[in-house]
C-alpha atoms as an extended CHARMM CRD file, in Angstrom:
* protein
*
        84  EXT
         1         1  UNK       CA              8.6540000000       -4.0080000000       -2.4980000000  PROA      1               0.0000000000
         2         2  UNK       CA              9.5950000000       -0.8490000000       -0.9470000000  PROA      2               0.0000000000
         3         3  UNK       CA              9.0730000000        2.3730000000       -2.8680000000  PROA      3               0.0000000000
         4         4  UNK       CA              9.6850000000        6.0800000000       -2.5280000000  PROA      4               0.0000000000
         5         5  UNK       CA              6.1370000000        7.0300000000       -1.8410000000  PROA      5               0.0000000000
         6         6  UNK       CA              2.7450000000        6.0270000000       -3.1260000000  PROA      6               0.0000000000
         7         7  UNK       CA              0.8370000000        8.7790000000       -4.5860000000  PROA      7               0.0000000000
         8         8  UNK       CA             -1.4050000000        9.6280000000       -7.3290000000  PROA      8               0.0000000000
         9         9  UNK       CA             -1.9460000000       13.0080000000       -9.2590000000  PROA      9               0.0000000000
        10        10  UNK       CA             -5.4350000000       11.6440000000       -9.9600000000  PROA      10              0.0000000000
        11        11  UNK       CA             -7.8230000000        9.5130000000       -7.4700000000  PROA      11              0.0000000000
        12        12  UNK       CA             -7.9340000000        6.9750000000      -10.4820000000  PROA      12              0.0000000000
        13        13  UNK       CA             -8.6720000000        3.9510000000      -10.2780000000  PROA      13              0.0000000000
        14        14  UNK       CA             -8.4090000000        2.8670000000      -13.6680000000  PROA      14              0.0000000000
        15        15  UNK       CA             -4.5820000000        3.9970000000      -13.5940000000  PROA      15              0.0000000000
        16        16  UNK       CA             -3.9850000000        2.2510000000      -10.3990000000  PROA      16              0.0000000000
        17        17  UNK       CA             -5.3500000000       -0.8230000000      -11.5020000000  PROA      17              0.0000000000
        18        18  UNK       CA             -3.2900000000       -1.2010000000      -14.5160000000  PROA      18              0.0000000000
        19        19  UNK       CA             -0.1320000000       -0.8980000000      -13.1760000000  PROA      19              0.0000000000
        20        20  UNK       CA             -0.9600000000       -3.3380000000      -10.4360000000  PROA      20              0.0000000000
        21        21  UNK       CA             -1.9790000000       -5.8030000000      -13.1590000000  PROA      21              0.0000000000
        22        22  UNK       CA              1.9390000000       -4.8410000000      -14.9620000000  PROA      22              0.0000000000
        23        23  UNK       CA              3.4030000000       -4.9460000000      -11.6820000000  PROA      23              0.0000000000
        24        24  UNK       CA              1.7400000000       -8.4000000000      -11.2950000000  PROA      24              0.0000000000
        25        25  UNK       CA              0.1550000000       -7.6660000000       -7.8110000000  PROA      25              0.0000000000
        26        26  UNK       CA             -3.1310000000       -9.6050000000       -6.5690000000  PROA      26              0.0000000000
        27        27  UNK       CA             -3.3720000000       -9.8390000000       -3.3130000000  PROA      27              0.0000000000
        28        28  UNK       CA             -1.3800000000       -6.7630000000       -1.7820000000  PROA      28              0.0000000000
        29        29  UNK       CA             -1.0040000000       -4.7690000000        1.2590000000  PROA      29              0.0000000000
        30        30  UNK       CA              0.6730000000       -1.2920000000        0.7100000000  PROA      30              0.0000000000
        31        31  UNK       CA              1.8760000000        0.4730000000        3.8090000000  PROA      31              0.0000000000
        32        32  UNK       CA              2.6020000000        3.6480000000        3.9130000000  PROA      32              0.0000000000
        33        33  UNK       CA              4.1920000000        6.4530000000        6.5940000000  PROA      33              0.0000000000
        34        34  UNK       CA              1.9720000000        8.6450000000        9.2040000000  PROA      34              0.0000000000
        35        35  UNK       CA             -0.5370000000        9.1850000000        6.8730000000  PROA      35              0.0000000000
        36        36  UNK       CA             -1.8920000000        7.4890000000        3.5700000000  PROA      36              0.0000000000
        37        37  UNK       CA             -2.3650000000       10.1890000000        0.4450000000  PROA      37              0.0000000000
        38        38  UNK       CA             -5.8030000000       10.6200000000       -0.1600000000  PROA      38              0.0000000000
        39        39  UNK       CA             -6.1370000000        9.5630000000       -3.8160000000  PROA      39              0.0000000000
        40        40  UNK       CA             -3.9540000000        6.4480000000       -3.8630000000  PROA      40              0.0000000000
        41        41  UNK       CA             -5.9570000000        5.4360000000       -0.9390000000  PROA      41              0.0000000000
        42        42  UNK       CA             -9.5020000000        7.0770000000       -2.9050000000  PROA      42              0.0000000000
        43        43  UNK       CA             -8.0940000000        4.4620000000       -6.2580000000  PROA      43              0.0000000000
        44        44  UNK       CA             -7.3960000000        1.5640000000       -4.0000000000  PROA      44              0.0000000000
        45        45  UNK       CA            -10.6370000000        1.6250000000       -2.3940000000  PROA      45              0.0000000000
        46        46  UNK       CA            -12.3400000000        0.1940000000       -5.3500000000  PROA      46              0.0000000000
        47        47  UNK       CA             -9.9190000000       -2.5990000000       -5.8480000000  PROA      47              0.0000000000
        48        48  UNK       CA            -10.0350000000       -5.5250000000       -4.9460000000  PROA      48              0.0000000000
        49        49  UNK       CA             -6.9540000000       -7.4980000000       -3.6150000000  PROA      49              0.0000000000
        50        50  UNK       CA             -5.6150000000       -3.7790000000       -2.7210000000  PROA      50              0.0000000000
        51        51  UNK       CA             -5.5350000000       -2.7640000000        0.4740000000  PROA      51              0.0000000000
        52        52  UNK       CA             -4.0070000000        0.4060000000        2.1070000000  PROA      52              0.0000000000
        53        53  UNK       CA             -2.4530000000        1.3110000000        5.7720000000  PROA      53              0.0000000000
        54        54  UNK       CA             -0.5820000000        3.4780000000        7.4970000000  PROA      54              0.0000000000
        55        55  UNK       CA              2.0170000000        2.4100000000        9.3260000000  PROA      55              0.0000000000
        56        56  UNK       CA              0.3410000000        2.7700000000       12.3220000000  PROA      56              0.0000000000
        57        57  UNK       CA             -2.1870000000        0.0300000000       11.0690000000  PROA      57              0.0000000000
        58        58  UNK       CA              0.4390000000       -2.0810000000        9.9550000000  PROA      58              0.0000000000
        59        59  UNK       CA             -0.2150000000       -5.5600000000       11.7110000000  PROA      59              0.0000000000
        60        60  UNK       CA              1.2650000000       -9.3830000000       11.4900000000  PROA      60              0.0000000000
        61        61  UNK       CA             -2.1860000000      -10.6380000000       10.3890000000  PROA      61              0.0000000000
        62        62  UNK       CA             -2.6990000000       -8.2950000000        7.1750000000  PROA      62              0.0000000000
        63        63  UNK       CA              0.6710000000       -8.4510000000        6.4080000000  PROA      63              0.0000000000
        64        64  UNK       CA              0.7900000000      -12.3400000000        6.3510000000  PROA      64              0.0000000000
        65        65  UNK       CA             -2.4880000000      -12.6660000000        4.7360000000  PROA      65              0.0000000000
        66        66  UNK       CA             -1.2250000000      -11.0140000000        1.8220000000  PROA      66              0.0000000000
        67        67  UNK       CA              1.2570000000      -12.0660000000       -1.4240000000  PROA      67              0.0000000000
        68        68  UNK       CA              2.9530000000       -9.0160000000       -1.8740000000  PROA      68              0.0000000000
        69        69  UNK       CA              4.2170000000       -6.4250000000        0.6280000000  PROA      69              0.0000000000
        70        70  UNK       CA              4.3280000000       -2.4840000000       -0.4460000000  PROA      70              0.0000000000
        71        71  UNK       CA              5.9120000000       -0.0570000000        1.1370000000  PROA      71              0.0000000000
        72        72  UNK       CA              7.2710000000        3.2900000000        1.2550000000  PROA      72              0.0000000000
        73        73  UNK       CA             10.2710000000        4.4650000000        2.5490000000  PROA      73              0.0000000000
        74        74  UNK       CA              8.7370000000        6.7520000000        5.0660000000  PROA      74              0.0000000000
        75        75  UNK       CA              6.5870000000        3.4080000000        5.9320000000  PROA      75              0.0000000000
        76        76  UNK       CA             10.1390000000        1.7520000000        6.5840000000  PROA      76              0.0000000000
        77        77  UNK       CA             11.1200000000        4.9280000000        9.0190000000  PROA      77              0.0000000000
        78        78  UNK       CA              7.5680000000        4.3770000000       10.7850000000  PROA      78              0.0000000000
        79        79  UNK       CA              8.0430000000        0.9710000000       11.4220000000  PROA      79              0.0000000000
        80        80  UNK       CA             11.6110000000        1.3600000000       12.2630000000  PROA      80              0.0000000000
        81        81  UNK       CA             10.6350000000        3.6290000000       15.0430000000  PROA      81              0.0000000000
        82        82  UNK       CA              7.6820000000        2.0710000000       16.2900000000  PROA      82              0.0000000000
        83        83  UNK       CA              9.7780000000       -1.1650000000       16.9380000000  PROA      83              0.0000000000
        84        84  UNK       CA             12.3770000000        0.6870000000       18.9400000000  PROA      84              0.0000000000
């Protein structure tokens, strides 16, 4: 799933939470670009089957260990330039 960014208003977990359950993720790894936003990493914390990286962090083993794959288009540019 690749979306424009990943970022929260609110550090609330709650709100994350329930549109992971709508979005029908359990076991994900978001990734995002050079640096994660501090409350959608603050919400994910708490959550289990949630876990956050920045690109930088991005590795085979999480990613394969995982059902779902998030990330964000300036996740897609890091990765596309670290592989260069």
């Amino acid at each position: 799933v690749v979306l424009d960014a990943a970022e929260m208003a609110e550090a609330k977990t709650s709100m994350l939470a329930k549109a992971a359950k709508e979005l029908g993720w359990k076991k994900v790894l978001v990734i995002d670009g050079a640096s994660v936003d501090a409350n959608f990493a603050l919400a994910a914390r708490n959550l289990d089957g949630i876990d956050v990286l920045p690109s930088m962090g991005a590795n085979v083993y999480d990613i394969l260990k995982r059902d779902t794959l998030v990330i964000t288009k300036a996740g897609v540019e890091a990765l596309e330039a670290r592989l260069k």
